Coordinates of C-alpha atoms and ligand atoms in Angstrom, one line a residue:
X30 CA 22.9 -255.9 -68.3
X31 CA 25.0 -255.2 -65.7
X32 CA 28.5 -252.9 -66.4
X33 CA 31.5 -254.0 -64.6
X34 CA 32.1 -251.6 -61.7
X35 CA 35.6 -250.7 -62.0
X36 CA 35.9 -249.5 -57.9
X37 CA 33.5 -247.1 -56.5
X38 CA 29.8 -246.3 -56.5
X39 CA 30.8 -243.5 -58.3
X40 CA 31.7 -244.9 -61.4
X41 CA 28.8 -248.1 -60.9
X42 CA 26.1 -245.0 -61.4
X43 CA 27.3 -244.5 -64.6
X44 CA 24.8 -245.1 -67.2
X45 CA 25.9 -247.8 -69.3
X46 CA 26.5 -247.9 -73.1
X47 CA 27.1 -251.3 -73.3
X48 CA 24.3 -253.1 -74.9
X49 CA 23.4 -256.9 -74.7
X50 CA 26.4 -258.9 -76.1
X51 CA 25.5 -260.5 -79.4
X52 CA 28.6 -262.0 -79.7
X53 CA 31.6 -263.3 -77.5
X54 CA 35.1 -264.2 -78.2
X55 CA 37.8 -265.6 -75.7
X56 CA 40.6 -263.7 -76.3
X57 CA 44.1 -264.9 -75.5
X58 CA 45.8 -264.1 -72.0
X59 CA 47.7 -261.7 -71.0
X60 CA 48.1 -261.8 -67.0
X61 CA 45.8 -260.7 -68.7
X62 CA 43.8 -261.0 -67.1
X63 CA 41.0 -260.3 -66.2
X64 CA 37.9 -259.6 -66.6
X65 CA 35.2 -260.1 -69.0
X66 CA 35.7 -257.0 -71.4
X67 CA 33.2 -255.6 -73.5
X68 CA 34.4 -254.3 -76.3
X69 CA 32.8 -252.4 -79.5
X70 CA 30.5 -253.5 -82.1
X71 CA 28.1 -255.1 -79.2
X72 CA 30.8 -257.7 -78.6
X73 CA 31.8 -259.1 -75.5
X74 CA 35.6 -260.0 -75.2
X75 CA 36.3 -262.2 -72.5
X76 CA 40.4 -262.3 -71.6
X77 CA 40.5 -265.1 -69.6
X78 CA 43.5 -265.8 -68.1
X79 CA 44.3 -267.3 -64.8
X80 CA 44.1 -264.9 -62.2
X81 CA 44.2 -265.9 -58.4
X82 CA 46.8 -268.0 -58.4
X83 CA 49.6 -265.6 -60.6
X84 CA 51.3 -267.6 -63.4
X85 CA 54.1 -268.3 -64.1
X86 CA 54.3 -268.4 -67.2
X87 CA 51.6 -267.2 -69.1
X88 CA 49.2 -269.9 -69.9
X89 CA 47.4 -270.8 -73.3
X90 CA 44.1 -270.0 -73.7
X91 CA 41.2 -270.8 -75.6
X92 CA 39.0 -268.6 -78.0
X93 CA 35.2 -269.1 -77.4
X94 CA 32.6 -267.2 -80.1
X95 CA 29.2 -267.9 -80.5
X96 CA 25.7 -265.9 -80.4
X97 CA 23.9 -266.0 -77.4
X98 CA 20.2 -264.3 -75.9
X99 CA 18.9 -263.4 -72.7
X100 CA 19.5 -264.8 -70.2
X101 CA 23.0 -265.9 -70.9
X102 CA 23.7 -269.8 -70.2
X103 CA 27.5 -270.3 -69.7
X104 CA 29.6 -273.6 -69.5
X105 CA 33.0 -273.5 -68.0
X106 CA 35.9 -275.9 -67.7
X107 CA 39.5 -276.8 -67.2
X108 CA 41.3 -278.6 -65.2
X109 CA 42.3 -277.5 -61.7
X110 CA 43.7 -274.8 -60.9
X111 CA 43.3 -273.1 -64.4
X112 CA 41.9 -270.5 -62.9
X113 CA 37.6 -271.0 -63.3
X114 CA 37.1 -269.8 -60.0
X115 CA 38.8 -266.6 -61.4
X116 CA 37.1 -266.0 -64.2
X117 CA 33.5 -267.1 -62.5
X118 CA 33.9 -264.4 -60.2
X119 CA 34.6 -261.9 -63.1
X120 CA 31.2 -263.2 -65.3
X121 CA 29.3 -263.3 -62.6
X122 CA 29.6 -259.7 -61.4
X123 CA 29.8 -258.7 -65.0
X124 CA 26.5 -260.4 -66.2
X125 CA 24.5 -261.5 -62.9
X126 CA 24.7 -265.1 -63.5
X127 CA 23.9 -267.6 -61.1
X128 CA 27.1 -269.5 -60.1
X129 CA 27.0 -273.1 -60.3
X130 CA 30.2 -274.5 -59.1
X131 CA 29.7 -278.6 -58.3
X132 CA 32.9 -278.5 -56.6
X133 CA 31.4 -275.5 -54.1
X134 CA 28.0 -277.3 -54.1
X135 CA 29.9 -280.7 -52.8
X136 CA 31.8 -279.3 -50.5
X137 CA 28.5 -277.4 -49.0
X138 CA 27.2 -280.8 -48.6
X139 CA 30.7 -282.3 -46.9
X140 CA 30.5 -279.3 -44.1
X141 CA 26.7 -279.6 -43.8
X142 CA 27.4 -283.4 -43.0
X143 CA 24.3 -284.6 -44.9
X144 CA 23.9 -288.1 -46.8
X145 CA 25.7 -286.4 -50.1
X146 CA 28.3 -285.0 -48.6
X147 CA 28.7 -288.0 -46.4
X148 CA 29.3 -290.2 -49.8
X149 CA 30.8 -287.6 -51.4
X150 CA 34.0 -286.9 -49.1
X151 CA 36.0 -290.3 -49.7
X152 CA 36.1 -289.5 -53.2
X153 CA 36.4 -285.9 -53.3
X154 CA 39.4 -286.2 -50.6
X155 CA 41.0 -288.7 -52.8
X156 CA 41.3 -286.2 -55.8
X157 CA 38.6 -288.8 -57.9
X158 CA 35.1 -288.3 -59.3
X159 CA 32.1 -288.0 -56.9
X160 CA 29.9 -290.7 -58.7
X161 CA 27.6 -289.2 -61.6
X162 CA 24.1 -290.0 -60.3
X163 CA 25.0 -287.6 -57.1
X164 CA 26.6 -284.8 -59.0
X165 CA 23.8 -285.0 -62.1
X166 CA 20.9 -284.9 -59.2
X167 CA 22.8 -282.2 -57.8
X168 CA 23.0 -280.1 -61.1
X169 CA 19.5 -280.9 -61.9
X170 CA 18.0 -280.1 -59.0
X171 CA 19.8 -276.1 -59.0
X172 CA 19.2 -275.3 -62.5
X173 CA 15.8 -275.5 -62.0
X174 CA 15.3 -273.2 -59.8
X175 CA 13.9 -270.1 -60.5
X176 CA 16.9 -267.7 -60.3
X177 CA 18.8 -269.8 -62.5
X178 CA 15.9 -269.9 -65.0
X179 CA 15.0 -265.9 -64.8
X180 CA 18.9 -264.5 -64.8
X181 CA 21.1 -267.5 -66.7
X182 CA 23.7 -269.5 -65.4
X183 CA 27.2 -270.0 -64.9
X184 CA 28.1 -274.0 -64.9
X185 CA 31.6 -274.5 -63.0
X186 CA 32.8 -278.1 -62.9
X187 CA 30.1 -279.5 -64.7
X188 CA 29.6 -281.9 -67.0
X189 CA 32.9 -283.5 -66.2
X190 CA 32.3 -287.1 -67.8
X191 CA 30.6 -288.2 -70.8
X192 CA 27.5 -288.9 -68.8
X193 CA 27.2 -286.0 -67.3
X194 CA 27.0 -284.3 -70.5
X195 CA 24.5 -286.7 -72.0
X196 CA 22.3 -286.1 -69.0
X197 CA 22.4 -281.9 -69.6
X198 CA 21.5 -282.8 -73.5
X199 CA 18.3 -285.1 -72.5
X200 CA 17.3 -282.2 -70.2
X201 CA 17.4 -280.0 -72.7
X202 CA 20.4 -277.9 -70.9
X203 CA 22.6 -276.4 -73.6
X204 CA 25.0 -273.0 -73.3
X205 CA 25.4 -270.6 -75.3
X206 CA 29.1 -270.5 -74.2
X207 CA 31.7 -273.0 -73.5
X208 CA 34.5 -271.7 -72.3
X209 CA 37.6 -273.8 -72.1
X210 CA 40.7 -272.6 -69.9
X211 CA 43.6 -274.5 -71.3
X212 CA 46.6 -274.4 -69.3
X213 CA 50.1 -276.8 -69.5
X214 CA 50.2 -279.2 -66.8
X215 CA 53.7 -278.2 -64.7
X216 CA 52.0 -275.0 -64.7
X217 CA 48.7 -276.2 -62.9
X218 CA 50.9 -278.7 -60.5
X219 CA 53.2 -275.9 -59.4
X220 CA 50.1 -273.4 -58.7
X221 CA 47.6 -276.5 -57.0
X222 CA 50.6 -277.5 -55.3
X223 CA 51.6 -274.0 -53.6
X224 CA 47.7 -273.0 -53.0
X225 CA 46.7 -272.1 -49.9
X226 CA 43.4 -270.6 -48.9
X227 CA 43.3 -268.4 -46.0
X228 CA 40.0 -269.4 -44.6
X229 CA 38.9 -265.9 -43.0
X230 CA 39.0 -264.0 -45.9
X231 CA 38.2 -266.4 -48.9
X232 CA 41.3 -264.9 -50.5
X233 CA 43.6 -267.8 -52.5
X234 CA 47.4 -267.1 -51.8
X235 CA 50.2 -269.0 -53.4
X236 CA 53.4 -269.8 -51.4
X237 CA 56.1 -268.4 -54.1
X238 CA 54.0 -266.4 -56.7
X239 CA 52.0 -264.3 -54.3
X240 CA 52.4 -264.9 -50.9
X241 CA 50.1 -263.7 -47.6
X242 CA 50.6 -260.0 -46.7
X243 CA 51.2 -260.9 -43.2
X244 CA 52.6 -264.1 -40.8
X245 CA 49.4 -263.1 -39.3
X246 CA 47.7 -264.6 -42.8
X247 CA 49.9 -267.2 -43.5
X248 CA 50.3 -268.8 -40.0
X249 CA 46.4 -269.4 -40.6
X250 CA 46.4 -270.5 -44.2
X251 CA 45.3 -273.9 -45.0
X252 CA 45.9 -276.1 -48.4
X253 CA 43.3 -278.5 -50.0
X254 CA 43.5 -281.9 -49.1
X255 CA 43.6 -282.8 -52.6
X256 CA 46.5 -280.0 -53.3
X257 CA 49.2 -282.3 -52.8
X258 CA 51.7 -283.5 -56.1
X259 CA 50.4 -287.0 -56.1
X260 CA 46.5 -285.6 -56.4
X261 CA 46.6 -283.3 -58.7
X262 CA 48.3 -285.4 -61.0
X263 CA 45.4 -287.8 -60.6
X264 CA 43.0 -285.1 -61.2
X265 CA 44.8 -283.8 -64.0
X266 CA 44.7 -287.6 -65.2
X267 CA 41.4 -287.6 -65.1
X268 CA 39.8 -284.0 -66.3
X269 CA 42.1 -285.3 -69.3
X270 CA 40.3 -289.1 -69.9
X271 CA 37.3 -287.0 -69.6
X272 CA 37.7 -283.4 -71.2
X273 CA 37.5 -284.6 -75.1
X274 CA 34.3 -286.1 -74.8
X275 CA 33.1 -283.0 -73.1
X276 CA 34.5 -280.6 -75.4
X277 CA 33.3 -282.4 -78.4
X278 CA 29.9 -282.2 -77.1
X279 CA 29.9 -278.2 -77.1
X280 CA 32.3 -277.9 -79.9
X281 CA 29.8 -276.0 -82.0
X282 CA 30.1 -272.9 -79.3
X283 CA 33.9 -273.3 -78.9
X284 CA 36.7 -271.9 -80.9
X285 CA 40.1 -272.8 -79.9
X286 CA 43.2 -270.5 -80.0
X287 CA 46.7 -270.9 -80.2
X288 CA 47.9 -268.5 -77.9
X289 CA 51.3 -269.2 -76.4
X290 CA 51.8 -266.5 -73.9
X291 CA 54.4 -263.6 -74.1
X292 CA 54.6 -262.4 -77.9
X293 CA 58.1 -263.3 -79.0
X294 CA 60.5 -261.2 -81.1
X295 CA 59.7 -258.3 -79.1
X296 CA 62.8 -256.5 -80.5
X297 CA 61.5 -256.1 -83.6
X298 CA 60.6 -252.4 -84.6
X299 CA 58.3 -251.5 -85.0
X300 CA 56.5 -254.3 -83.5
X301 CA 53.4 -256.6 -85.1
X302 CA 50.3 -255.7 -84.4
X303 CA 49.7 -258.5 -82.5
X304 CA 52.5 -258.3 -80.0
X305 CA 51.0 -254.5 -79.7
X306 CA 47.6 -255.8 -78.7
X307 CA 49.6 -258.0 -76.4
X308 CA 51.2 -255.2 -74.3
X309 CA 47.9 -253.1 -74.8
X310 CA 45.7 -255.7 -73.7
X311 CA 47.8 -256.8 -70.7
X312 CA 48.1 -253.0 -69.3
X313 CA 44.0 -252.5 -69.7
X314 CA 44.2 -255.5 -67.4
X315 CA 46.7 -254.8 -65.0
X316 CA 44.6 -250.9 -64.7
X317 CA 41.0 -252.5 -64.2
X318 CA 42.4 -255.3 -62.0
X319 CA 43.9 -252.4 -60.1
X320 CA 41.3 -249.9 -59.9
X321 CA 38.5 -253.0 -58.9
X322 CA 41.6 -252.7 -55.7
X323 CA 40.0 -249.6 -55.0
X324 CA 43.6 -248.0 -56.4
X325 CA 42.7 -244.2 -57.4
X326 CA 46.4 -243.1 -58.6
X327 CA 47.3 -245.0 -61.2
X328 CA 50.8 -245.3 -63.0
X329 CA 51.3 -247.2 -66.4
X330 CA 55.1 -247.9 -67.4
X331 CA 56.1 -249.6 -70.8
X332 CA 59.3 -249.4 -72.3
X333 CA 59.0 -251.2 -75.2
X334 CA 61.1 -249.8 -77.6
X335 CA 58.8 -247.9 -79.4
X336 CA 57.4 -246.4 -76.2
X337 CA 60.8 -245.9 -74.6
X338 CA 61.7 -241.8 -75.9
X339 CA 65.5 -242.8 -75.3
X340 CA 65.2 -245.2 -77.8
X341 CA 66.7 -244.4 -81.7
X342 CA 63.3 -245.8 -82.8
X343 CA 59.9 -244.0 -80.5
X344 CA 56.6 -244.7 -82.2
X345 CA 53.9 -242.1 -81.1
X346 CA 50.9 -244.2 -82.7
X347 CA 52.1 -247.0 -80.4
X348 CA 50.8 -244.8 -77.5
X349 CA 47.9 -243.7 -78.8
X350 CA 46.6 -246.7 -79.6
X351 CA 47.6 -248.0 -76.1
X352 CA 45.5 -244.7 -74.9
X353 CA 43.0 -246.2 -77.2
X354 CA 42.4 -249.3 -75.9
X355 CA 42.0 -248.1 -72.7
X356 CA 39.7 -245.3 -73.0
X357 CA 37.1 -247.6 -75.2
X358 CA 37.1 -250.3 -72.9
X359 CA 36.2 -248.0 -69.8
X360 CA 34.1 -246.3 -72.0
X361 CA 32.2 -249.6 -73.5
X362 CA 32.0 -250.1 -69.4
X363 CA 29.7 -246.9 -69.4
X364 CA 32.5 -244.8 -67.6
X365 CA 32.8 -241.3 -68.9
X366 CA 36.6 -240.9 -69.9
X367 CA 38.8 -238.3 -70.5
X368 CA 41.8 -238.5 -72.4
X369 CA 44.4 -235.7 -71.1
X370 CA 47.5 -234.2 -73.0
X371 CA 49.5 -231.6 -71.2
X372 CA 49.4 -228.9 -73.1
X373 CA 51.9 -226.2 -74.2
X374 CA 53.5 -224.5 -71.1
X375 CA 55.3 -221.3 -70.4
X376 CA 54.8 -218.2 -71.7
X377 CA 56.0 -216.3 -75.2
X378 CA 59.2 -217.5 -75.9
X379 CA 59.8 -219.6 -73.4
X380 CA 56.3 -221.5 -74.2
X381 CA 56.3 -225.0 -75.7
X382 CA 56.1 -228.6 -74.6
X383 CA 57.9 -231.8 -74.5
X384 CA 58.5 -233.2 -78.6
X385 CA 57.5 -236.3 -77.7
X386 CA 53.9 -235.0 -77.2
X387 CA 53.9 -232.2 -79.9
X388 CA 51.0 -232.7 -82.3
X389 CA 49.6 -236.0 -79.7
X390 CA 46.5 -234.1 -79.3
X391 CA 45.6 -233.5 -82.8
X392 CA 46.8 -237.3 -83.8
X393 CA 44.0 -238.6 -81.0
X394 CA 40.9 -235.9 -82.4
X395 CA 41.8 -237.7 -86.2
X396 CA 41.8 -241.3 -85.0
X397 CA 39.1 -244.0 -86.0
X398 CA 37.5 -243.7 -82.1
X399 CA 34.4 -246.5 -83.5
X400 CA 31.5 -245.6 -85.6
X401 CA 29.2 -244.3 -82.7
X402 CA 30.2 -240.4 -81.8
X403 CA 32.0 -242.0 -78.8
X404 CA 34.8 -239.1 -79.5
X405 CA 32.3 -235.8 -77.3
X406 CA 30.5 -238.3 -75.5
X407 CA 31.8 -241.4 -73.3
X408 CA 35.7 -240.4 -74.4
X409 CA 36.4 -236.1 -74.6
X410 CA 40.0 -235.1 -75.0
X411 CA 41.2 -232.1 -72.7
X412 CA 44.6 -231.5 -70.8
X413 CA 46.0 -231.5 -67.9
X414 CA 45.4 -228.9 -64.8
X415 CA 42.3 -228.6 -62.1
X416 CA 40.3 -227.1 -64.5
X417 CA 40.3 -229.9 -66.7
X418 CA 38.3 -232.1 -64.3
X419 CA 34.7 -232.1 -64.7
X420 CA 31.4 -233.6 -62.8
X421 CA 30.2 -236.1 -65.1
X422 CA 34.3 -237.5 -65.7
X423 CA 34.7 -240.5 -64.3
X424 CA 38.6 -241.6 -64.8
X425 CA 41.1 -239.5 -66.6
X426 CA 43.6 -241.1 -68.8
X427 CA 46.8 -238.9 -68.7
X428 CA 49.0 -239.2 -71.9
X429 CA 52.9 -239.7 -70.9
X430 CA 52.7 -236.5 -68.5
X431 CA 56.3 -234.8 -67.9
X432 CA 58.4 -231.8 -67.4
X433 CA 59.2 -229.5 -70.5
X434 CA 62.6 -227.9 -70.5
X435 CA 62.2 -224.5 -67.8
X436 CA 58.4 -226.1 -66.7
X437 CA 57.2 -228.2 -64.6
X438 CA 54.2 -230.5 -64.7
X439 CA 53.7 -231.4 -60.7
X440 CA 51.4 -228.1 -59.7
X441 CA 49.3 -229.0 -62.9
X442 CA 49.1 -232.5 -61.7
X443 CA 48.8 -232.1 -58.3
X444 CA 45.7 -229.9 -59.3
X445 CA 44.2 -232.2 -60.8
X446 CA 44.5 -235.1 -58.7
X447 CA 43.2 -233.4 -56.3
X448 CA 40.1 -232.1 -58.3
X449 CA 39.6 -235.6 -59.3
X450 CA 38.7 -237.0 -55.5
X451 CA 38.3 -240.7 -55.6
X452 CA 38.3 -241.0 -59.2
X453 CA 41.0 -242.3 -61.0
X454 CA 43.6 -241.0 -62.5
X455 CA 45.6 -243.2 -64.7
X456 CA 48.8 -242.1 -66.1
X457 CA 50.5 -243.7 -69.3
X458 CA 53.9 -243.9 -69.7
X459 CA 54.8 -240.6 -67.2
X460 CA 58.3 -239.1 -67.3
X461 CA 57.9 -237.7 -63.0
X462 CA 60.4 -237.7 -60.3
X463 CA 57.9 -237.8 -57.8
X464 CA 55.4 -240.8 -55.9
X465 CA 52.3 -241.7 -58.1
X466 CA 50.6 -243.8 -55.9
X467 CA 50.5 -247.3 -57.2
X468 CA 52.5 -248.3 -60.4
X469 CA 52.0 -251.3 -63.4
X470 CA 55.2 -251.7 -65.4
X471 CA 55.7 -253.7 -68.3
X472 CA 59.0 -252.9 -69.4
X473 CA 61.6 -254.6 -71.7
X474 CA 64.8 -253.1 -71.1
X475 CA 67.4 -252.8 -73.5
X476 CA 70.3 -251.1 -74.3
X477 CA 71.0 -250.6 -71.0
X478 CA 73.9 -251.4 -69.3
X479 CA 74.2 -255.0 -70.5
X480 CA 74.3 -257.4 -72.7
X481 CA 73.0 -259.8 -70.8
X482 CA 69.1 -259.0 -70.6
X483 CA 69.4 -257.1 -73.8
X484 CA 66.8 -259.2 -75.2
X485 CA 64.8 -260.1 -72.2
X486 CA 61.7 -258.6 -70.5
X487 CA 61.2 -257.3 -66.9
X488 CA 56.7 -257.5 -66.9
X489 CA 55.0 -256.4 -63.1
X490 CA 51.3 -256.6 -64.2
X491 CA 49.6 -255.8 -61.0
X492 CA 49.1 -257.3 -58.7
X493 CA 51.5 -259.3 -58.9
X494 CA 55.6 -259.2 -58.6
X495 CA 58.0 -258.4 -60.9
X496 CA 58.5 -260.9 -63.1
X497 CA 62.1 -261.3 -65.2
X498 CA 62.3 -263.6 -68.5
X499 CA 64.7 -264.7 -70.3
X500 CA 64.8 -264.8 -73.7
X501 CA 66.0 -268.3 -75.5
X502 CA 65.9 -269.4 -78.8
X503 CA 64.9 -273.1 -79.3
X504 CA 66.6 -275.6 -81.5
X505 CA 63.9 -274.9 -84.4
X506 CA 64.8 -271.7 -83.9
X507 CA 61.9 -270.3 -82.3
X508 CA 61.9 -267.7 -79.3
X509 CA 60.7 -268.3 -75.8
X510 CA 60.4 -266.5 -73.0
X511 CA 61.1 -268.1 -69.6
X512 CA 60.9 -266.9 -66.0
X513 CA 63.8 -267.0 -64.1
X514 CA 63.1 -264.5 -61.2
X515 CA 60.8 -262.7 -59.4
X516 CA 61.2 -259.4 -56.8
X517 CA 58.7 -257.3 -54.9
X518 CA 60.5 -254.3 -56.0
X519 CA 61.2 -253.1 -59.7
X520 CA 64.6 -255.1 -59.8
X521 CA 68.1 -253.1 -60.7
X522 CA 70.2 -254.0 -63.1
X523 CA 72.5 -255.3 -60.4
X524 CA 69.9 -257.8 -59.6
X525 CA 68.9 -258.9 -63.2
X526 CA 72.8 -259.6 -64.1
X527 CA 73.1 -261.7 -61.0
X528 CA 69.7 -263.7 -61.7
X529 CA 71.0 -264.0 -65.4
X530 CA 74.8 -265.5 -64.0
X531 CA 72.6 -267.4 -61.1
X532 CA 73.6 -265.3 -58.2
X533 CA 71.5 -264.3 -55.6
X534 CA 71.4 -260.8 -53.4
X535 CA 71.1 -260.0 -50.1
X536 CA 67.1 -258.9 -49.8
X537 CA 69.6 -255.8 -47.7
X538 CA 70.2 -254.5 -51.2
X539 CA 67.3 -254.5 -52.7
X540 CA 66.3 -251.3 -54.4
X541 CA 64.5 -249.2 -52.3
X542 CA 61.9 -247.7 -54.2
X543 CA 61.2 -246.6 -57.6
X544 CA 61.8 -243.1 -57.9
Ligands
AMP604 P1 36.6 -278.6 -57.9 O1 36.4 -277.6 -56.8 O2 35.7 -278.2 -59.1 O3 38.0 -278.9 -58.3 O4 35.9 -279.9 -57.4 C1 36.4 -280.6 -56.2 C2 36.1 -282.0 -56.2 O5 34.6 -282.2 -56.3 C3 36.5 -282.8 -57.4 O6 37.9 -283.2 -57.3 C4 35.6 -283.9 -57.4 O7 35.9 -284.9 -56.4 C5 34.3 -283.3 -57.0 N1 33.5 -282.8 -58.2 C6 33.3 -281.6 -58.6 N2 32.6 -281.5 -59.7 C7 32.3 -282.8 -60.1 C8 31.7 -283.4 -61.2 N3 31.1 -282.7 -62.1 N4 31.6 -284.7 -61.2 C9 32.2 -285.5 -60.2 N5 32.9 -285.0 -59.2 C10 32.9 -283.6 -59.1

């Protein structure tokens, strides 16, 4: 089976300890997003969320378990804009599936100008169904061929009516998976509506949430014809008439969640172990997101309360288990990890380390690191310094590296980055005054300065922006988060109190940097 390949050709040689998936689950969100994530006990997690077009909000997802063999037969659907080219992408390169996409295949035929595309236009411009018969002859006619047969299939936008799916059952055409991307409608109106497509690249931009780079890119970018308001609502109209039929059909391979984005009462402490996972499960994202970039230097910031040392309340297991999730997911990827603790510094008296990381090391060689030996083989502990970098490492996890009163950190660092080459280095929660390279930051601030955003959550889950939500409590009394700004830099506190009184700043005095 193939491993996902986290950046370079370096880490894609890694042998892989992953073993064929007997199992899959669809775990909730998380900006999550995403790719498929194998996980241990020869289970596959996928986190779906969302991905090219960043949301706003987080969406809800649902949970999808069932047992599947060689090869893999997988059924996706949602309505548009939910993100299935996303997550296609992300199964494909993980398990080699052939891509079926009706919605690609049609519009193959529209630019080819043969006698399906030709009937098929009309309708697709319009935003309606392309009549059955086409699409089902279509369908047919791919999974039959021989790739699909000898290395599985991922089915995108198909079956989309009732008859649709009656024709797969009286082939014979069943998955093993159905995954079902379920995401509230003004979410997928705002994202169709601002998606453009920059037809040079292939790469999806959206006009607020994630802009083009360059005028260059966005003076070329082009929008769907059937992007517009008034369209997508019909589509949405329609993927809804026809969706329950559909879903019934598979509903013996589908398990639905209730995920509802951001974990709420975030200032509890210390927190659930759900809202945990959420934060740990959104950072192993953000990383292999990032390091799939091609992004070697790696800096992870949460300030949760637990994880914020200034804090009355600082939860050391909270980090491991971060460190944890981390480290088994690379290393379920076949990537060799190592885990790095600085270690004491200075000399005789003057030797010691920072408290927050006294006993860290010890804490990670007694945790439950899975059944398998994985603890000296795919995941070794060690410290931090050049020495500490080895051949067969493939990404170094460094745990909350700083500065210890009289010693500094940087030379050790530096030394190591620089004995790691290409590979990355990904550090967790780092206390440095100096440039890291590229940064993920999902931070909660509180305490700080104001009132105002004391219970509110500044979340940058690359790549996107910054994002700011607010914290309001709902008649029944329930929490919600809701997003009321976004920035391209970290924003100040300056700028949160003005987007929490509705004020805007001059982009002029934006904060500069990070550092
Ligand atoms: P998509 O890219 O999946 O949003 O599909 C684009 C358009 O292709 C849809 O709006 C429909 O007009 C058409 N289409 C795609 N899949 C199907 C299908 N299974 N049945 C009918 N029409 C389809």
């Amino acid at each position: 089976m193939a491993s996902l390949s986290l950046c370079s050709a370096h880490l894609s040689s890694t042998p892989s300890r992953s073993s064929l998936p007997t199992s899959s689950l669809l775990s909730p969100p998380l900006s999550l997003f995403q790719s498929p994530i194998i996980r241990r006990n020869s289970s596959i997690f996928f986190t779906v969320t969302p991905r090219q077009i960043p949301q706003p909000f987080p969406t809800c997802t649902s949970l999808v378990k069932c047992c599947v063999k060689e090869p893999l037969k997988v059924m996706i659907s949602g309505a548009p804009a939910s993100g299935k080219g996303t997550q296609c992408e992300l199964i494909v390169q993980k398990f080699g599936l052939v891509h079926i996409s009706t919605g690609d295949l049609l519009r193959a035929e529209v630019s080819s100008g043969t006698e399906i595309g030709k009937k098929a236009k009309e309708f697709m411009n319009s935003g309606s169904l392309v009549p059955d018969e086409i699409v089902i002859a279509m369908v047919a006619a791919r999974l039959s061929r021989e790739d699909a047969k000898k290395n599985g299939w991922l089915l995108d936008g198909f079956p989309r009516t009732f008859a649709q799916a009656q024709s797969l059952d009286k082939l014979n055409v069943k998955p093993d998976i159905f995954l079902l991307l379920d995401v509230p409608d003004e979410i997928l109106i705002e994202r169709c509506v601002g998606r453009r497509l920059d037809p040079v690249t292939g790469k999806i931009y959206h006009i607020k949430s994630y802009p083009p780079e360059s005028d260059e890119v966005k003076a070329r970018l082009v929008m769907r014809p059937d992007d517009t308001e008034e369209k997508v609502k019909a589509r949405l109209q329609i993927y809804k008439q026809n969706s329950e039929a559909i879903i019934s059909a598979y509903s013996d391979v589908m398990i639905k969640d209730n995920w509802r984005g951001i974990p709420t009462r975030l200032n509890n402490i210390p927190h659930s172990r759900d809202i945990r996972s959420y934060f740990y499960e959104d950072v192993l994202q953000a990383t292999v997101r990032s390091i799939k970039d091609g992004n070697t230097r790696l800096r992870v910031d949460i300030n949760i309360p637990e994880l914020n040392p200034e804090m009355d309340v600082y939860r050391i297991g909270t980090l491991m288990e971060l460190v944890r999730t981390l480290a088994l997911s690379f290393a379920d990827d076949g990537k060799r990890v190592k885990v790095c603790v600085q270690g004491s510094m200075g000399e005789g008296a003057l030797a010691g380390m920072p408290l927050q990381l006294a006993g860290t090391r010890k804490i990670l060689e007694y945790m439950d690191w899975g059944d398998d030996e994985t603890l000296g083989t795919f995941v070794k502990l060690g410290a931090i310094g050049g020495k500490e970098v080895d051949e067969e490492d493939d990404i170094f996890i460094l745990v909350a590296p700083q500065n210890a009163v009289g010693n500094c950190i940087i030379d050790d660092l530096q030394a190591m980055t620089t004995a790691a080459g290409k590979r990355p280095v990904v550090l967790i929660n780092p206390r440095l005054k100096v440039p890291f390279g590229c940064e993920y930051n999902i931070k909660k601030p509180t305490k700080i300065e104001s009132e105002s955003f004391k219970f509110n959550m500044v979340r940058m889950s690359y790549p996107y922006r910054y994002e700011l939500y607010k914290r309001v409590t709902e008649e029944n009394g329930k929490e919600k988060y809701v997003l009321i700004s976004t920035y391209s830099e970290r924003p100040t506190p300056d700028q949160i109190n003005d987007a929490f009184s509705g004020k805007s700043r001059e982009e002029s005095k934006k904060p500069s940097g990070i550092w």
